[in-house]
Amino acid sequence: MHENRSRRYGIMGGTFNPVHNGHLVTAEEARTQFDLDKVIFIPTGIPSHKVTDETPTPEDRYIMAVIATASNPDFIVSRIEVEKAKPTYTIDTLKELSEIYEGSEFYFITGADAVWEILNWKDPESLSKYCTFIGATRPGYSLEKFKESHLLPDEDRTDPKVPKVRIMEIPALAISSTDIRNRVGTGHTIRYLVPEGVLNYIYKSGFYEKN
Ligand code: NAP
């Protein structure tokens, strides 16, 4: 516990369909690099930006996140988005969290490709008031497009309305949810790509078998 600074929360936003070991490594790396007190996983409910299959349901994705993080006391899973019956937007989630955890600092952690789109999200100018973004990349990811858009922090970044973005390269993100769904659909193993409890939950529920 740090006595002389406000609490810092990592907000791990994603569909998590399913959550995998790359996500866990990302959250742990962000926790240590940015000196975060806790990382809160927030599985999306009905995402505003894409159509999703009926299964796994948001509740299933939430359960898999709980199973994956159960052994880590610094990881929490929130129902804030899965409980909403309508599409959710990150700005609304951040506003709610800033009321729940008043006086805290937030670091919104997600995939760099998602972060790259933030200028198209709802109310992008307000996002920068609530958090710093951490974009997690797979090795070899090109940052050129970020530099051109001035999303990366540098000495010339004077406009407070441009969201603050930090980039973190995570070799374990060679694992992807898409690949896991495809592997299950084609009968390939996913052992060691997801936590064992998540693997059991996927097989028991028959998720992704028809992909
Ligand atoms: P996505 O488009 O499914 O994922 C984009 C890339 O990022 C994928 O390669 C994905 O890999 C990776 N990724 C996603 N979450 C990650 C995480 N927490 N850590 C590391 N890599 C991650 O993105 P999404 O999951 O639907 O959305 C990401 C977040 O952005 C969500 O919290 C969503 O609500 C938010 N978002 C908000 C708005 C808005 O407010 N208008 C619009 C778009 C997205 P995997 O598939 O392996 O995870």
Coordinates of C-alpha atoms and ligand atoms in Angstrom, one line a residue:
M1 CA 0.0 0.0 0.0
H2 CA 1.4 3.4 -1.0
E3 CA 0.6 6.1 1.6
N4 CA 1.6 9.2 -0.4
R5 CA -0.2 8.8 -3.7
S6 CA -3.7 8.2 -4.9
R7 CA -4.7 4.6 -5.7
R8 CA -4.0 3.4 -9.2
Y9 CA -6.2 1.0 -11.0
G10 CA -5.5 -0.8 -14.2
I11 CA -8.8 -1.3 -16.2
M12 CA -8.4 -4.3 -18.4
G13 CA -11.0 -3.9 -21.0
G14 CA -11.8 -6.5 -23.6
T15 CA -14.3 -9.0 -25.0
F16 CA -12.3 -11.9 -23.6
N17 CA -13.8 -14.4 -25.9
P18 CA -12.1 -16.3 -24.3
V19 CA -9.7 -14.8 -21.8
H20 CA -6.2 -16.4 -22.4
N21 CA -2.7 -16.4 -20.9
G22 CA -1.6 -13.5 -23.1
H23 CA -4.2 -11.3 -21.3
L24 CA -3.0 -12.4 -17.9
V25 CA 0.6 -11.6 -18.8
T26 CA -0.5 -8.2 -20.1
A27 CA -2.3 -7.4 -16.9
E28 CA 0.6 -8.5 -14.7
E29 CA 3.1 -6.6 -16.9
A30 CA 1.0 -3.4 -16.7
R31 CA 0.6 -3.8 -12.9
T32 CA 4.3 -3.8 -12.4
Q33 CA 5.4 -1.3 -15.1
F34 CA 2.8 1.3 -14.0
D35 CA 2.9 0.5 -10.3
L36 CA -0.8 -0.3 -10.2
D37 CA -2.5 -1.3 -6.9
K38 CA -5.1 -3.6 -8.6
V39 CA -6.1 -4.6 -12.2
I40 CA -9.8 -4.7 -12.8
F41 CA -10.8 -7.0 -15.7
I42 CA -14.0 -5.7 -17.4
P43 CA -15.4 -8.1 -19.9
T44 CA -17.6 -6.2 -22.4
G45 CA -21.3 -6.8 -22.2
I46 CA -23.0 -6.0 -25.5
P47 CA -20.1 -4.2 -27.3
S48 CA -21.0 -1.0 -29.1
H49 CA -18.7 -1.8 -31.9
K50 CA -19.5 -5.3 -33.1
V51 CA -22.0 -8.1 -33.4
T52 CA -21.2 -11.1 -31.3
D53 CA -22.5 -14.8 -31.3
E54 CA -25.0 -15.9 -28.7
T55 CA -22.5 -18.2 -27.0
P56 CA -20.5 -17.7 -25.0
T57 CA -22.8 -15.2 -23.4
P58 CA -21.4 -12.1 -21.6
E59 CA -22.1 -14.1 -18.4
D60 CA -19.9 -17.0 -19.7
R61 CA -17.1 -14.6 -20.6
Y62 CA -17.3 -13.0 -17.2
I63 CA -17.2 -16.5 -15.5
M64 CA -14.1 -17.4 -17.6
A65 CA -12.4 -14.2 -16.5
V66 CA -13.2 -15.0 -12.8
I67 CA -11.8 -18.5 -13.2
A68 CA -8.6 -17.2 -14.9
T69 CA -7.9 -14.6 -12.3
A70 CA -9.0 -16.4 -9.1
S71 CA -5.6 -17.1 -7.8
N72 CA -4.2 -13.6 -8.1
P73 CA -5.1 -11.2 -5.2
D74 CA -4.3 -8.2 -7.4
F75 CA -6.8 -9.0 -10.1
I76 CA -10.5 -8.3 -9.8
V77 CA -13.3 -8.9 -12.3
S78 CA -16.1 -6.4 -12.6
R79 CA -19.7 -7.0 -13.7
I80 CA -20.1 -3.3 -14.6
E81 CA -20.5 -4.0 -18.4
V82 CA -21.9 -7.5 -18.5
E83 CA -24.9 -6.4 -16.4
K84 CA -25.9 -3.7 -18.9
A85 CA -28.7 -4.7 -21.3
K86 CA -27.6 -2.2 -23.9
P87 CA -24.3 -1.5 -25.7
T88 CA -21.6 -0.1 -23.5
Y89 CA -19.1 2.6 -24.1
T90 CA -15.8 3.0 -22.4
I91 CA -16.4 6.6 -21.5
D92 CA -19.5 5.6 -19.5
T93 CA -17.7 2.8 -17.7
L94 CA -14.8 5.2 -16.8
K95 CA -17.3 7.8 -15.4
E96 CA -18.9 5.1 -13.2
L97 CA -15.5 3.8 -12.0
S98 CA -14.4 7.3 -11.1
E99 CA -17.4 7.6 -8.8
I100 CA -16.9 4.2 -7.3
Y101 CA -13.2 4.7 -6.8
E102 CA -13.2 8.4 -6.2
G103 CA -9.8 10.1 -6.2
S104 CA -8.1 7.2 -8.0
E105 CA -6.0 7.2 -11.2
F106 CA -7.0 4.9 -14.0
Y107 CA -5.0 3.2 -16.7
F108 CA -7.1 1.6 -19.4
I109 CA -5.3 -1.4 -20.8
T110 CA -6.4 -3.0 -24.0
G111 CA -5.1 -4.2 -27.4
A112 CA -3.1 -1.6 -29.4
D113 CA -5.5 -2.1 -32.4
A114 CA -8.4 -1.2 -30.2
V115 CA -6.5 1.8 -28.7
W116 CA -5.7 3.0 -32.2
E117 CA -9.4 3.5 -32.8
I118 CA -10.1 5.6 -29.7
L119 CA -10.4 8.8 -31.6
N120 CA -13.5 7.2 -33.1
W121 CA -15.0 6.1 -29.8
K122 CA -17.8 7.9 -28.0
D123 CA -16.7 11.3 -26.6
P124 CA -13.0 10.9 -27.3
E125 CA -12.1 14.3 -26.0
S126 CA -13.4 13.4 -22.5
L127 CA -11.6 10.0 -22.4
S128 CA -8.3 11.8 -21.7
K129 CA -9.8 13.3 -18.5
Y130 CA -10.4 9.9 -17.0
C131 CA -7.4 7.7 -17.9
T132 CA -4.1 7.0 -19.6
F133 CA -4.4 4.3 -22.2
I134 CA -2.0 1.4 -22.4
G135 CA -2.0 -0.3 -25.7
A136 CA -0.6 -3.9 -25.6
T137 CA 1.0 -5.0 -28.8
R138 CA 2.2 -8.3 -30.2
P139 CA 6.0 -8.4 -31.1
G140 CA 6.7 -6.7 -34.4
Y141 CA 3.7 -4.3 -34.3
S142 CA 4.4 -1.1 -36.2
L143 CA 3.9 2.1 -34.2
E144 CA 4.0 4.4 -37.3
K145 CA 0.3 5.1 -37.4
F146 CA 0.3 6.1 -33.7
K147 CA 3.1 8.6 -34.3
E148 CA 1.3 10.1 -37.2
S149 CA -1.9 10.6 -35.2
H150 CA 0.0 12.1 -32.2
L151 CA -1.6 9.6 -29.9
L152 CA 1.8 8.7 -28.4
P153 CA 3.0 11.0 -25.6
D154 CA 6.0 13.2 -26.6
E155 CA 7.3 16.6 -25.9
D156 CA 5.1 18.2 -28.6
R157 CA 1.9 16.8 -27.3
T158 CA 0.4 20.0 -25.9
D159 CA -3.3 19.3 -26.7
P160 CA -4.9 18.0 -23.5
K161 CA -7.9 16.7 -25.5
V162 CA -5.7 14.1 -27.2
P163 CA -5.8 10.9 -25.1
K164 CA -2.5 9.9 -23.4
V165 CA -1.3 6.6 -24.9
R166 CA 1.5 4.3 -23.7
I167 CA 2.5 1.2 -25.6
M168 CA 3.7 -2.0 -24.0
E169 CA 5.0 -4.9 -26.1
I170 CA 3.9 -8.3 -24.8
P171 CA 5.5 -11.3 -26.4
A172 CA 2.8 -13.6 -24.9
L173 CA 0.2 -11.8 -27.0
A174 CA 1.2 -14.1 -29.8
I175 CA -1.7 -16.0 -28.2
S176 CA -5.0 -14.6 -29.5
S177 CA -8.7 -15.3 -28.7
T178 CA -9.3 -15.8 -32.5
D179 CA -6.7 -18.5 -32.7
I180 CA -8.1 -20.2 -29.6
R181 CA -11.6 -20.3 -31.1
N182 CA -10.2 -21.6 -34.4
R183 CA -8.1 -24.2 -32.6
V184 CA -11.1 -25.5 -30.7
G185 CA -13.2 -25.5 -33.9
T186 CA -10.6 -27.6 -35.7
G187 CA -9.9 -30.0 -32.9
H188 CA -6.4 -28.6 -32.0
T189 CA -5.2 -28.4 -28.4
I190 CA -5.5 -25.1 -26.4
R191 CA -3.8 -26.5 -23.3
Y192 CA -1.3 -24.0 -21.9
L193 CA -2.7 -21.2 -24.0
V194 CA -5.5 -20.6 -21.5
P195 CA -5.6 -21.4 -17.7
E196 CA -6.7 -25.0 -17.1
G197 CA -10.0 -24.0 -15.5
V198 CA -10.9 -21.9 -18.6
L199 CA -10.0 -24.8 -20.8
N200 CA -12.3 -27.1 -18.8
Y201 CA -15.1 -24.5 -18.9
I202 CA -14.8 -24.2 -22.7
Y203 CA -14.9 -27.9 -23.3
K204 CA -17.7 -28.6 -20.8
S205 CA -19.8 -25.9 -22.4
G206 CA -19.0 -26.8 -26.0
F207 CA -18.0 -23.3 -27.0
Y208 CA -16.4 -22.6 -30.4
E209 CA -16.9 -26.2 -31.6
K210 CA -18.6 -25.1 -34.8
N211 CA -16.1 -22.3 -35.7
Ligands
NAP1 P1 -11.0 -6.2 -30.2 O1 -11.3 -5.4 -31.5 O2 -11.8 -7.5 -30.1 O3 -9.5 -6.5 -30.1 C1 -8.5 -5.8 -30.7 C2 -7.2 -6.5 -30.5 O4 -6.8 -6.2 -29.1 C3 -7.2 -8.0 -30.6 O5 -5.9 -8.3 -31.1 C4 -7.3 -8.4 -29.2 O6 -6.8 -9.7 -29.0 C5 -6.6 -7.4 -28.4 N1 -7.1 -7.2 -27.0 C6 -8.4 -6.9 -26.7 N2 -8.4 -6.7 -25.3 C7 -7.2 -6.8 -24.9 C8 -6.6 -6.7 -23.6 N3 -7.3 -6.3 -22.5 N4 -5.3 -6.9 -23.4 C9 -4.5 -7.3 -24.5 N5 -5.0 -7.4 -25.8 C10 -6.3 -7.2 -25.9 O7 -11.3 -5.3 -29.0 P2 -12.4 -5.5 -27.9 O8 -11.9 -6.6 -27.0 O9 -13.7 -5.6 -28.6 O10 -12.4 -4.1 -27.2 C11 -11.3 -3.7 -26.4 C12 -11.8 -2.7 -25.4 O11 -12.0 -1.4 -26.0 C13 -13.1 -3.0 -24.7 O12 -13.1 -2.7 -23.3 C14 -14.2 -2.2 -25.4 O13 -15.3 -1.9 -24.7 C15 -13.4 -1.0 -25.7 N6 -14.0 -0.3 -26.9 C16 -14.7 0.8 -26.6 C17 -15.3 1.5 -27.7 C18 -16.2 2.7 -27.4 O14 -16.3 3.1 -26.2 N7 -16.8 3.3 -28.4 C19 -15.2 1.0 -29.0 C20 -14.4 -0.1 -29.2 C21 -13.8 -0.7 -28.2 P3 -7.7 -10.9 -28.3 O15 -8.8 -11.1 -29.3 O16 -6.7 -12.0 -28.2 O17 -8.2 -10.3 -27.0

